[in-house]
Coordinates of C-alpha atoms in Angstrom, one line a residue:
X136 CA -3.3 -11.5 -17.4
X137 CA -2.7 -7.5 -17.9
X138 CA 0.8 -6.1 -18.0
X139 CA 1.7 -2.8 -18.4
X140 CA 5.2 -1.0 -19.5
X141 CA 7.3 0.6 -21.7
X142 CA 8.7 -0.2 -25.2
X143 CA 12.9 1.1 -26.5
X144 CA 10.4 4.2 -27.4
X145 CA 9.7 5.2 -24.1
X146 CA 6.1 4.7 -24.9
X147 CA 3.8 2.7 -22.3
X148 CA 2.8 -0.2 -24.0
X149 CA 0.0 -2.8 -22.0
X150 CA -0.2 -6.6 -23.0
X151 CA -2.9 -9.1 -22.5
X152 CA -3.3 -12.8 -22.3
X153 CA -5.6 -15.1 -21.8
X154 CA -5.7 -18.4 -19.2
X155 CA -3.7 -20.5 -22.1
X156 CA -1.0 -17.6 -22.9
X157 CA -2.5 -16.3 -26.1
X158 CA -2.9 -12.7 -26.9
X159 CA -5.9 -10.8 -26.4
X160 CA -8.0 -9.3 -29.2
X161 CA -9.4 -6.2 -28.9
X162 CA -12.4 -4.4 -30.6
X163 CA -10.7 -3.8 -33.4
X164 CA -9.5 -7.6 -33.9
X165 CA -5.8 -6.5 -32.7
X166 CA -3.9 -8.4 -30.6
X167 CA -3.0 -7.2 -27.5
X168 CA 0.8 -7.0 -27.5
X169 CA 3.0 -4.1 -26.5
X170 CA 0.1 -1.6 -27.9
X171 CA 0.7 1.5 -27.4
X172 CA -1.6 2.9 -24.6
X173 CA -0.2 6.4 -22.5
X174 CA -2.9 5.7 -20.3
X175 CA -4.5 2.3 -19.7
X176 CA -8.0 1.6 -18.7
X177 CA -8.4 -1.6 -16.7
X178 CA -12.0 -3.3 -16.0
X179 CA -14.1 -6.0 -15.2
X180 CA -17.5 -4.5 -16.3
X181 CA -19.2 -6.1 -18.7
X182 CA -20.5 -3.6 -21.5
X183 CA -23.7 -5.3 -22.4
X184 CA -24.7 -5.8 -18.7
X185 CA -22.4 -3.3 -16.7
X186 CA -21.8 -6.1 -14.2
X187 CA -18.8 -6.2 -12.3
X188 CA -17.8 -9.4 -12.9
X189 CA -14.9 -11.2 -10.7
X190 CA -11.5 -12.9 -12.5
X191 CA -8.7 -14.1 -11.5
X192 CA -6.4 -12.6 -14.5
X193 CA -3.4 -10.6 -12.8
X194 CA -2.1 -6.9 -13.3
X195 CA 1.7 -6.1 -13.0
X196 CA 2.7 -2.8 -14.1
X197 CA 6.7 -1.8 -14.5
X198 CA 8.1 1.3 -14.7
X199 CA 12.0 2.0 -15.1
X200 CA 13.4 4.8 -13.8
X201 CA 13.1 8.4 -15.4
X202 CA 9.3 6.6 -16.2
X203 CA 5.7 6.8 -15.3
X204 CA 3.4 4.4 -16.1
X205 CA -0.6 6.0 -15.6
X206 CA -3.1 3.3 -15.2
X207 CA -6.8 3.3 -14.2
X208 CA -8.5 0.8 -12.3
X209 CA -12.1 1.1 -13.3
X210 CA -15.3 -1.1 -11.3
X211 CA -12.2 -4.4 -11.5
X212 CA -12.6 -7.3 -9.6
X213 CA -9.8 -9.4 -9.1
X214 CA -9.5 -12.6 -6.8
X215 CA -6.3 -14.3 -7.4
X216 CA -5.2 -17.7 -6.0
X217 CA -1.6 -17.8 -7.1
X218 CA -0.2 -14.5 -7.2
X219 CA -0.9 -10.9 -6.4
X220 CA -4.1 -9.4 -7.8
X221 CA -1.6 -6.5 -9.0
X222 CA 1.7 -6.3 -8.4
X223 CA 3.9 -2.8 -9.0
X224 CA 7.8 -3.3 -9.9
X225 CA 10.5 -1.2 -11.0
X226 CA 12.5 2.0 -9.8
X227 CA 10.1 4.3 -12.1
X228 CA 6.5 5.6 -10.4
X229 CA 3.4 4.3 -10.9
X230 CA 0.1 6.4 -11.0
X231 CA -2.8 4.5 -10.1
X232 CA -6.2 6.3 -10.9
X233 CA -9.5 4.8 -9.3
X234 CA -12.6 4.9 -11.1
X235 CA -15.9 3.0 -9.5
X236 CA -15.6 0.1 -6.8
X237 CA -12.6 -1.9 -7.1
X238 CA -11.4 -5.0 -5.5
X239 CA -7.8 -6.8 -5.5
X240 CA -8.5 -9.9 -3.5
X241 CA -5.2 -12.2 -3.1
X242 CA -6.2 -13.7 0.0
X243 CA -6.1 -17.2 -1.2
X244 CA -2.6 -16.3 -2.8
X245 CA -0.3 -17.5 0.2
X246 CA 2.4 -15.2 0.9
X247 CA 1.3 -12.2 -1.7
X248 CA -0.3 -8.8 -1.1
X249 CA -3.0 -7.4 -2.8
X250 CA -1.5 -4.7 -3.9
X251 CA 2.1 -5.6 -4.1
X252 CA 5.1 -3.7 -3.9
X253 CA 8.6 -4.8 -2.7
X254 CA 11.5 -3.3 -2.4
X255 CA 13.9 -6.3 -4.0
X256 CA 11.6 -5.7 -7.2
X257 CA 12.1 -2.6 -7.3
X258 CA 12.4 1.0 -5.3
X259 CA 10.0 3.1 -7.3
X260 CA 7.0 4.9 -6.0
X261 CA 3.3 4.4 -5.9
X262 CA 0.6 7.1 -6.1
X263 CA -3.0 6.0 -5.5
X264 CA -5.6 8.4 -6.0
X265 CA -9.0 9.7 -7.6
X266 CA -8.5 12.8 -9.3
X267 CA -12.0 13.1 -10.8
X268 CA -13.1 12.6 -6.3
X269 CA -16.2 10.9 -7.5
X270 CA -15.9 8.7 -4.3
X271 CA -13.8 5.9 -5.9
X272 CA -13.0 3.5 -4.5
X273 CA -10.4 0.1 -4.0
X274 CA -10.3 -2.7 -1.0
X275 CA -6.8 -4.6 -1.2
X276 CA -7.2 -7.8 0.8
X277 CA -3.3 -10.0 0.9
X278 CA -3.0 -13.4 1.4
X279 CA -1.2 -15.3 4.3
X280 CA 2.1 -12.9 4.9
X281 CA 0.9 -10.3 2.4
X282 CA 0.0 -6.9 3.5
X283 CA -3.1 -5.2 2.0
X284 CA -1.0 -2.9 0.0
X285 CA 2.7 -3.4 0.4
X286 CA 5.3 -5.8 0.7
X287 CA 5.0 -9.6 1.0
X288 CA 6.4 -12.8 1.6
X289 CA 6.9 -14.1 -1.9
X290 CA 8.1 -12.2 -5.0
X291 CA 6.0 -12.3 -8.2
X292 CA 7.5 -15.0 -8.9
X293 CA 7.2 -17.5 -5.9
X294 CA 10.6 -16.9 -4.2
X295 CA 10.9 -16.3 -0.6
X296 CA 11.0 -12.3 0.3
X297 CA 11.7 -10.3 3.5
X298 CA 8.5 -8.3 2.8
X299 CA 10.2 -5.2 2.9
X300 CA 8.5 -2.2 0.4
X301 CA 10.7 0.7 0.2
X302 CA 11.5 3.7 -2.5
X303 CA 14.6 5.4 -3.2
X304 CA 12.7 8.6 -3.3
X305 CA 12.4 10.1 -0.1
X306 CA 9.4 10.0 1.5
X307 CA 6.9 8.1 -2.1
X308 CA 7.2 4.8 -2.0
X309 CA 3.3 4.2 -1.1
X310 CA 1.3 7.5 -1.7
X311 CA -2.3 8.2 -0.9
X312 CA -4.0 11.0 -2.1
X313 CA -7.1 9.8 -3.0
X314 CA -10.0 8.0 -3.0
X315 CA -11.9 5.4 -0.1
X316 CA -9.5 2.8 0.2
X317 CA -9.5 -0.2 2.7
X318 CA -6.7 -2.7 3.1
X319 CA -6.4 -5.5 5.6
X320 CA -3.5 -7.7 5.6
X321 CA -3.0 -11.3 5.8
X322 CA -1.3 -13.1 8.9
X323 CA 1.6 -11.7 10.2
X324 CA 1.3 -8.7 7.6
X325 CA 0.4 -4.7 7.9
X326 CA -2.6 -3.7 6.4
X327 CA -1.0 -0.7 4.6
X328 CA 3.3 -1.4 5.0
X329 CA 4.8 -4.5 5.3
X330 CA 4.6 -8.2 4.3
X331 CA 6.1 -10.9 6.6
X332 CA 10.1 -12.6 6.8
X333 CA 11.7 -9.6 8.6
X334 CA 15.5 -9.8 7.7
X335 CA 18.3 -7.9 9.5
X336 CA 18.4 -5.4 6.3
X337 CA 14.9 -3.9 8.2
X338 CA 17.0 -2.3 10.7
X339 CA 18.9 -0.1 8.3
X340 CA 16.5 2.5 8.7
X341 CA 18.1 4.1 5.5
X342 CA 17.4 1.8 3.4
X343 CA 14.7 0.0 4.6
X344 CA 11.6 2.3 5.5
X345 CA 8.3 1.8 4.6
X346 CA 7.2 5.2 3.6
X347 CA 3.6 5.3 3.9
X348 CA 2.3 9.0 3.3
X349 CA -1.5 9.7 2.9
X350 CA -2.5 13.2 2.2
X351 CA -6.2 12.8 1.4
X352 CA -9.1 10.1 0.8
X353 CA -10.5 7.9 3.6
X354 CA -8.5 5.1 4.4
X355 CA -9.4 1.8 6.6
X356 CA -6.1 -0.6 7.5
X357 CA -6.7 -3.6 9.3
X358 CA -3.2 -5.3 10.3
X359 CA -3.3 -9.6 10.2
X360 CA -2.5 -11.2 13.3
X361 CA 0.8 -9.8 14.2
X362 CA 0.7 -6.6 12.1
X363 CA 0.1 -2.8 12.6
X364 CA -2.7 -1.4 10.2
X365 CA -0.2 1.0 9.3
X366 CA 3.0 0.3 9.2
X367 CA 5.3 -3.3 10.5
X368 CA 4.3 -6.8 9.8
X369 CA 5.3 -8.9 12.9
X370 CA 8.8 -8.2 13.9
X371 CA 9.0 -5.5 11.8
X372 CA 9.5 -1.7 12.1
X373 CA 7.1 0.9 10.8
X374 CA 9.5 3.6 9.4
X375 CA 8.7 6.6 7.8
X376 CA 4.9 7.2 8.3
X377 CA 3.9 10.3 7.2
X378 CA 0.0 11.7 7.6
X379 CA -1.0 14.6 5.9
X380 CA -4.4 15.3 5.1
X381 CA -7.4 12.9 5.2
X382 CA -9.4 10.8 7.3
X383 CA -7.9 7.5 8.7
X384 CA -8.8 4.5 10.7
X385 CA -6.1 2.4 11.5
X386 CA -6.1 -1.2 13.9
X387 CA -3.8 -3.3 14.8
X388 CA -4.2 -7.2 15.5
X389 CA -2.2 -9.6 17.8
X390 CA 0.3 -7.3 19.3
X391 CA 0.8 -5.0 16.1
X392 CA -0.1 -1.4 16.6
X393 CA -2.4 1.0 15.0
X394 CA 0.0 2.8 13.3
X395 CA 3.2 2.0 13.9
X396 CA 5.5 -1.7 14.4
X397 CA 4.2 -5.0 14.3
X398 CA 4.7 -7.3 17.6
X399 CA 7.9 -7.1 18.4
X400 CA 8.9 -4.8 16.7
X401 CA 8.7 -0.3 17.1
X402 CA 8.6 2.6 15.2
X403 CA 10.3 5.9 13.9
X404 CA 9.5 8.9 12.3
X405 CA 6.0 9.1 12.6
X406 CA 4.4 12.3 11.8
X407 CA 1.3 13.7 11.4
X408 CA 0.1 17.3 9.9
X409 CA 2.6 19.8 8.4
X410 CA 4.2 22.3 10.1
X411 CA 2.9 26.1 9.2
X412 CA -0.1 24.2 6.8
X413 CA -3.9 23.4 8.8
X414 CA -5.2 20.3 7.5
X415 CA -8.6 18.7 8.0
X416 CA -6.6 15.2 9.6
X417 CA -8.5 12.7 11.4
X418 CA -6.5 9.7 12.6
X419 CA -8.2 6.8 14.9
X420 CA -5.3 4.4 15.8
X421 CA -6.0 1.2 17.9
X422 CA -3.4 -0.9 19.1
X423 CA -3.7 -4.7 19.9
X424 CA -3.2 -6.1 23.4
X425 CA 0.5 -5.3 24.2
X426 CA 0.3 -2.6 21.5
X427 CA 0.3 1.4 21.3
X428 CA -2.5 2.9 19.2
X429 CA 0.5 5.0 17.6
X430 CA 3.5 3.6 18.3
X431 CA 5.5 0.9 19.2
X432 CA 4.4 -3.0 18.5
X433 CA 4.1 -5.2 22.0
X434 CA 7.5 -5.1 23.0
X435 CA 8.3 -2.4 20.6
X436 CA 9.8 1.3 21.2
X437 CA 8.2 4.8 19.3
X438 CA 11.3 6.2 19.0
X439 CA 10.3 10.0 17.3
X440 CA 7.0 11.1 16.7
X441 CA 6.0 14.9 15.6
X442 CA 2.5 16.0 15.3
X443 CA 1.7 19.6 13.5
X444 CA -2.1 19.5 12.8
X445 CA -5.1 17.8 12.7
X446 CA -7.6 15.8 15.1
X447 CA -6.1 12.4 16.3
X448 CA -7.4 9.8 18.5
X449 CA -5.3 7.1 20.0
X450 CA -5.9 3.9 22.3
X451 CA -3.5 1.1 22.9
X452 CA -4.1 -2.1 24.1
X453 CA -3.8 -3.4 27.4
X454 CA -0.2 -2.6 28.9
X455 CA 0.4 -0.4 25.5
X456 CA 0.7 3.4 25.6
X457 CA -2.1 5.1 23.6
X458 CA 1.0 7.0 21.4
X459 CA 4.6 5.8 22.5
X460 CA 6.0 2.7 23.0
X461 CA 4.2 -1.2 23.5
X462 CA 4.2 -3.1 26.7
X463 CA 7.8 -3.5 28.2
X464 CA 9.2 -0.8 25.2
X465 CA 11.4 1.5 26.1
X466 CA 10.6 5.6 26.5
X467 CA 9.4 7.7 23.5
X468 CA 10.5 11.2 21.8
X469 CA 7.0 12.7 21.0
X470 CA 7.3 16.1 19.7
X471 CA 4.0 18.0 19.8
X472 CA 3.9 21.2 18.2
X473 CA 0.2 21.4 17.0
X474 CA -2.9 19.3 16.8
X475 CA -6.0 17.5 18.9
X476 CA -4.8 14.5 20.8
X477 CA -7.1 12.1 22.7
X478 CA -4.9 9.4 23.9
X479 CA -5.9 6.5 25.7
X480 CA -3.3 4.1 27.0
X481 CA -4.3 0.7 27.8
X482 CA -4.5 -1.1 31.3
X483 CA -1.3 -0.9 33.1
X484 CA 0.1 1.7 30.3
X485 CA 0.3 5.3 30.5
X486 CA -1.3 7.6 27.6

């Protein structure tokens, strides 16, 4: 396993063990322990071959605050049966640079996401992107309970969580600027938000939002049954969804939303665009039966939604409003002050 963090220097250091806990070599017959790295190169590739070969050794990267670990996932391939494929922690940020095709696949690893992040391991933020836009890319797949990327229903270490993945900086806790990513959650999780056990501490909209912003790459989310592709697992808010730039496709699955709550549960403060800035956004949200395409979860209420720019197509399930509020949710705020809309609600729902 790969971990990466920070020495008493301040220095990013990266570690590396093997399947029986012993320390890595590396080309220069060093072990890998708390080497000094400021910017660490992960991959699966073999060098002779350049195959792409698939392990299941884990990546879990910390950063305190005041830090900021920089790490590049580069043509990996991890399947892990046990634990995330890569787990973020800490109040610090975390840049993640893609390079090549990557895969974190923890959907054998009940109750972890692929990509984890939660908020009771820390309330730091994570940047994904591809700098060099060489058409990068990363598919995060979670287990049972585990969103794609986000929160999940088990810590890194096995305990019991309430899948909530929050940052105490406004606005960054999951950032995507980059890069062709696709994330599909497990059952009951969001595809890009949060992992399953809702808890009463969701509600606390101050302390408990997701924060999903994208402002570039081309993103796929795929909710598990009971999740929003963007947003709530089931029972669970989406909070704090912000869409900026970029091209998105987001689906919910078993009365989660597109974008927005999981069944049962709504949203708030969705926006999309920037006021005073054009954008070349594209947003295609599909809710579930019961479900708004942006919106509120079956059940659920969109309680304020702004749009500024961009080109956005919406469609809710059957009884669900294509952006507002699920079957038997109560009336949206929708503030639109810029944009393309084409929204579909579904049978029995209004648009």
């Amino acid at each position: 396993d790969i971990s990466v963090g920070f020495n008493e220097d301040n220095k990013q250091t990266v570690t590396q063990t093997d399947d029986k806990g012993n320390y890595v070599k590396n080309k220069d017959d060093k072990e890998i322990k708390d080497l000094v790295d400021e910017n660490v190169t992960i991959t699966t590739k073999d060098a002779e071959t350049d195959e792409v070969k698939t392990t299941d050794n884990t990546v879990t990267v910390k950063s305190d605050k005041g830090q900021t670990a920089k790490v590049t996932l580069e043509d990996v391939n991890i399947k892990s049966s046990e634990k995330a494929a890569m787990t973020v922690t800490g109040n610090g940020s975390v840049q993640l640079e893609l390079n090549g095709k990557n895969t974190l696949d923890s959907s054998d690893a009940d109750g972890h996401a692929g990509l984890e992040k939660n908020a009771v391991e820390g309330k730091g933020s994570l940047y994904i992107k591809d700098d060099d836009k060489d058409g990068s890319s990363l598919t995060a797949t979670g287990g049972e309970g585990g969103a794609g990327i986000g929160g999940s229903a088990k810590t890194s270490d096995g305990k019991k969580n309430n899948g909530v993945t929050t940052s105490s900086d406004w606005g960054n806790n999951i950032v995507i600027n980059g890069g062709t990513i696709d994330a599909t959650g497990g059952k009951g999780a969001a595809g890009i938000g949060s992992g399953v056990n809702a808890s009463g501490e969701q509600y606390n909209f101050w302390t408990s939002e997701e924060f999903v912003t994208i402002t570039g790459g081309n993103v796929t989310a795929t909710g598990g049954e009971g999740g929003a592709g963007i947003g709530g697992a089931e029972g669970k808010n989406g909070l704090g969804l912000y869409f900026r730039d970029g091209t998105i496709k987001a689906t919910g699955t078993g009365g989660g939303a597109g974008i927005g709550g999981g069944s049962g549960a709504g949203a708030n403060m969705v926006e999309l665009g920037q006021s005073g800035a054009g954008t070349d956004l594209t947003i295609t949200a599909v809710g579930s039966a019961g479900a708004a395409g942006i919106g509120g979860g079956k059940g659920g209420r969109l309680q304020s939604f702004a749009s500024y720019s961009g080109t956005t197509t919406a469609t809710g399930g059957e009884g669900g409003a294509g952006i507002g509020s699920g079957e038997e949710g109560q009336g949206s705020t929708l503030y639109l002050c810029g944009g393309t809309f084409l929204a579909y609600g579904g049978e029995g729902a209004n648009n």
